[in-house]
Amino acid sequence: MKKILLLVAVVGVTFFASCEEKPEESKQKPFPIGEWCTEHQYYSLTIDDVEPSSATEEIKRIREQETSGTVMDVESYQLTFNENGTGYGSGAHPDGTGRYNFSFTWRLSGDQLSISGSDGTGVFFRSVWYGEDIASGEVADENITWEIEESSTNNMVLSRLFSVKKFFNDYIYDSWEETHTYRYTFEKTK
């Protein structure tokens, strides 16, 4: 009798164990393959080497007006990275005139992610101030190498730093140098 009970128990355990659903093995795509959207942006601008130095505060007042914070969907960058090194995306013009679309090629090398616009198209736009006529506008960056500060399967933080020398032909000040820092936090959407 004990042998029969033991046999029934073994058969029952085997039956129920085989009926359990086995979870599907999730296939994680390699970084950064997939769709990404900015959720936060950080921007800073430092004014250096103003000539004459008495104009430093005036330059800062005019230039340092960009903001950082959470990005609304209508203002976000949306990027799709394909496995073959191509991609496409969209972004918002800095002046608020709407969105634009672009295609790009990309390359990952260590902690650097290079993005280049296809056919010479602009990928990331930034607002600029030209100086003499105190006019602002946009510059389209065609080739950008981002520093990857953080990366995981669902989030990445990309940053870049660049410096530019400005000239202002007026009796108040002659030139200054600006250092810009951009940092975007992306969240994976697919």
PDB file of N, CA, C and O in Angstrom, residues 163-190:
ATOM      1  N   SER A 163      33.013  74.490 -26.267  1.00  0.00           N
ATOM      2  CA  SER A 163      33.343  75.898 -26.017  1.00  0.00           C
ATOM      3  C   SER A 163      33.320  76.647 -27.336  1.00  0.00           C
ATOM      4  O   SER A 163      33.628  76.082 -28.388  1.00  0.00           O
ATOM      5  N   VAL A 164      32.941  77.911 -27.250  1.00  0.00           N
ATOM      6  CA  VAL A 164      32.889  78.727 -28.455  1.00  0.00           C
ATOM      7  C   VAL A 164      33.326  80.144 -28.096  1.00  0.00           C
ATOM      8  O   VAL A 164      33.051  80.629 -27.003  1.00  0.00           O
ATOM      9  N   LYS A 165      34.031  80.785 -28.998  1.00  0.00           N
ATOM     10  CA  LYS A 165      34.495  82.157 -28.810  1.00  0.00           C
ATOM     11  C   LYS A 165      33.553  83.086 -29.555  1.00  0.00           C
ATOM     12  O   LYS A 165      33.221  82.844 -30.716  1.00  0.00           O
ATOM     13  N   LYS A 166      33.084  84.120 -28.893  1.00  0.00           N
ATOM     14  CA  LYS A 166      32.169  85.095 -29.497  1.00  0.00           C
ATOM     15  C   LYS A 166      32.885  86.441 -29.640  1.00  0.00           C
ATOM     16  O   LYS A 166      33.690  86.812 -28.798  1.00  0.00           O
ATOM     17  N   PHE A 167      32.512  87.159 -30.705  1.00  0.00           N
ATOM     18  CA  PHE A 167      33.049  88.503 -30.913  1.00  0.00           C
ATOM     19  C   PHE A 167      31.891  89.473 -31.053  1.00  0.00           C
ATOM     20  O   PHE A 167      30.905  89.183 -31.725  1.00  0.00           O
ATOM     21  N   PHE A 168      32.027  90.620 -30.406  1.00  0.00           N
ATOM     22  CA  PHE A 168      30.986  91.629 -30.423  1.00  0.00           C
ATOM     23  C   PHE A 168      31.662  92.959 -30.701  1.00  0.00           C
ATOM     24  O   PHE A 168      32.388  93.481 -29.864  1.00  0.00           O
ATOM     25  N   ASN A 169      31.464  93.481 -31.877  1.00  0.00           N
ATOM     26  CA  ASN A 169      32.159  94.701 -32.282  1.00  0.00           C
ATOM     27  C   ASN A 169      31.369  95.926 -31.854  1.00  0.00           C
ATOM     28  O   ASN A 169      30.576  96.471 -32.595  1.00  0.00           O
ATOM     29  N   ASP A 170      31.592  96.323 -30.644  1.00  0.00           N
ATOM     30  CA  ASP A 170      30.866  97.457 -30.096  1.00  0.00           C
ATOM     31  C   ASP A 170      31.783  98.138 -29.093  1.00  0.00           C
ATOM     32  O   ASP A 170      32.786  97.588 -28.682  1.00  0.00           O
ATOM     33  N   TYR A 171      31.394  99.299 -28.652  1.00  0.00           N
ATOM     34  CA  TYR A 171      32.235 100.017 -27.704  1.00  0.00           C
ATOM     35  C   TYR A 171      32.157  99.429 -26.297  1.00  0.00           C
ATOM     36  O   TYR A 171      32.952  99.764 -25.432  1.00  0.00           O
ATOM     37  N   ILE A 172      31.203  98.523 -26.041  1.00  0.00           N
ATOM     38  CA  ILE A 172      31.059  97.986 -24.683  1.00  0.00           C
ATOM     39  C   ILE A 172      32.015  96.820 -24.443  1.00  0.00           C
ATOM     40  O   ILE A 172      32.793  96.822 -23.513  1.00  0.00           O
ATOM     41  N   TYR A 173      31.963  95.789 -25.275  1.00  0.00           N
ATOM     42  CA  TYR A 173      32.871  94.654 -25.089  1.00  0.00           C
ATOM     43  C   TYR A 173      33.265  94.083 -26.443  1.00  0.00           C
ATOM     44  O   TYR A 173      32.581  94.233 -27.434  1.00  0.00           O
ATOM     45  N   ASP A 174      34.389  93.396 -26.448  1.00  0.00           N
ATOM     46  CA  ASP A 174      34.947  92.907 -27.691  1.00  0.00           C
ATOM     47  C   ASP A 174      34.760  91.407 -27.891  1.00  0.00           C
ATOM     48  O   ASP A 174      34.402  90.966 -28.963  1.00  0.00           O
ATOM     49  N   SER A 175      35.037  90.598 -26.866  1.00  0.00           N
ATOM     50  CA  SER A 175      34.947  89.158 -27.060  1.00  0.00           C
ATOM     51  C   SER A 175      34.729  88.447 -25.736  1.00  0.00           C
ATOM     52  O   SER A 175      34.991  88.991 -24.670  1.00  0.00           O
ATOM     53  N   TRP A 176      34.263  87.210 -25.825  1.00  0.00           N
ATOM     54  CA  TRP A 176      34.143  86.362 -24.654  1.00  0.00           C
ATOM     55  C   TRP A 176      34.113  84.915 -25.098  1.00  0.00           C
ATOM     56  O   TRP A 176      33.929  84.610 -26.272  1.00  0.00           O
ATOM     57  N   GLU A 177      34.320  84.025 -24.162  1.00  0.00           N
ATOM     58  CA  GLU A 177      34.297  82.601 -24.455  1.00  0.00           C
ATOM     59  C   GLU A 177      33.212  81.950 -23.613  1.00  0.00           C
ATOM     60  O   GLU A 177      33.051  82.271 -22.436  1.00  0.00           O
ATOM     61  N   GLU A 178      32.461  81.048 -24.252  1.00  0.00           N
ATOM     62  CA  GLU A 178      31.372  80.355 -23.563  1.00  0.00           C
ATOM     63  C   GLU A 178      31.665  78.861 -23.529  1.00  0.00           C
ATOM     64  O   GLU A 178      32.136  78.293 -24.496  1.00  0.00           O
ATOM     65  N   THR A 179      31.350  78.248 -22.401  1.00  0.00           N
ATOM     66  CA  THR A 179      31.423  76.791 -22.278  1.00  0.00           C
ATOM     67  C   THR A 179      30.013  76.285 -22.025  1.00  0.00           C
ATOM     68  O   THR A 179      29.366  76.692 -21.059  1.00  0.00           O
ATOM     69  N   HIS A 180      29.520  75.439 -22.921  1.00  0.00           N
ATOM     70  CA  HIS A 180      28.168  74.907 -22.829  1.00  0.00           C
ATOM     71  C   HIS A 180      28.212  73.452 -22.366  1.00  0.00           C
ATOM     72  O   HIS A 180      29.048  72.681 -22.826  1.00  0.00           O
ATOM     73  N   THR A 181      27.292  73.074 -21.505  1.00  0.00           N
ATOM     74  CA  THR A 181      27.118  71.686 -21.102  1.00  0.00           C
ATOM     75  C   THR A 181      25.673  71.295 -21.341  1.00  0.00           C
ATOM     76  O   THR A 181      24.757  71.972 -20.878  1.00  0.00           O
ATOM     77  N   TYR A 182      25.477  70.221 -22.095  1.00  0.00           N
ATOM     78  CA  TYR A 182      24.140  69.669 -22.306  1.00  0.00           C
ATOM     79  C   TYR A 182      24.119  68.256 -21.730  1.00  0.00           C
ATOM     80  O   TYR A 182      25.053  67.481 -21.940  1.00  0.00           O
ATOM     81  N   ARG A 183      23.060  67.920 -21.015  1.00  0.00           N
ATOM     82  CA  ARG A 183      22.906  66.573 -20.485  1.00  0.00           C
ATOM     83  C   ARG A 183      21.446  66.154 -20.635  1.00  0.00           C
ATOM     84  O   ARG A 183      20.542  66.868 -20.191  1.00  0.00           O
ATOM     85  N   TYR A 184      21.209  65.041 -21.297  1.00  0.00           N
ATOM     86  CA  TYR A 184      19.853  64.534 -21.506  1.00  0.00           C
ATOM     87  C   TYR A 184      19.710  63.161 -20.855  1.00  0.00           C
ATOM     88  O   TYR A 184      20.561  62.296 -21.028  1.00  0.00           O
ATOM     89  N   THR A 185      18.618  62.980 -20.137  1.00  0.00           N
ATOM     90  CA  THR A 185      18.265  61.668 -19.585  1.00  0.00           C
ATOM     91  C   THR A 185      17.199  61.065 -20.490  1.00  0.00           C
ATOM     92  O   THR A 185      16.141  61.661 -20.680  1.00  0.00           O
ATOM     93  N   PHE A 186      17.498  59.907 -21.052  1.00  0.00           N
ATOM     94  CA  PHE A 186      16.583  59.213 -21.945  1.00  0.00           C
ATOM     95  C   PHE A 186      15.978  58.006 -21.235  1.00  0.00           C
ATOM     96  O   PHE A 186      16.648  57.333 -20.458  1.00  0.00           O
ATOM     97  N   GLU A 187      14.721  57.742 -21.532  1.00  0.00           N
ATOM     98  CA  GLU A 187      14.043  56.558 -21.035  1.00  0.00           C
ATOM     99  C   GLU A 187      13.668  55.696 -22.230  1.00  0.00           C
ATOM    100  O   GLU A 187      13.209  56.206 -23.249  1.00  0.00           O
ATOM    101  N   LYS A 188      13.862  54.389 -22.105  1.00  0.00           N
ATOM    102  CA  LYS A 188      13.525  53.486 -23.208  1.00  0.00           C
ATOM    103  C   LYS A 188      12.023  53.281 -23.245  1.00  0.00           C
ATOM    104  O   LYS A 188      11.402  52.994 -22.233  1.00  0.00           O
ATOM    105  N   THR A 189      11.442  53.449 -24.433  1.00  0.00           N
ATOM    106  CA  THR A 189      10.004  53.289 -24.577  1.00  0.00           C
ATOM    107  C   THR A 189       9.636  51.969 -25.233  1.00  0.00           C
ATOM    108  O   THR A 189       8.529  51.475 -25.063  1.00  0.00           O
ATOM    109  N   LYS A 190      10.549  51.382 -26.015  1.00  0.00           N
ATOM    110  CA  LYS A 190      10.316  50.059 -26.652  1.00  0.00           C
ATOM    111  C   LYS A 190      11.626  49.330 -26.817  1.00  0.00           C
ATOM    112  O   LYS A 190      12.639  49.898 -27.103  1.00  0.00           O
TER     113      LYS A 190
END
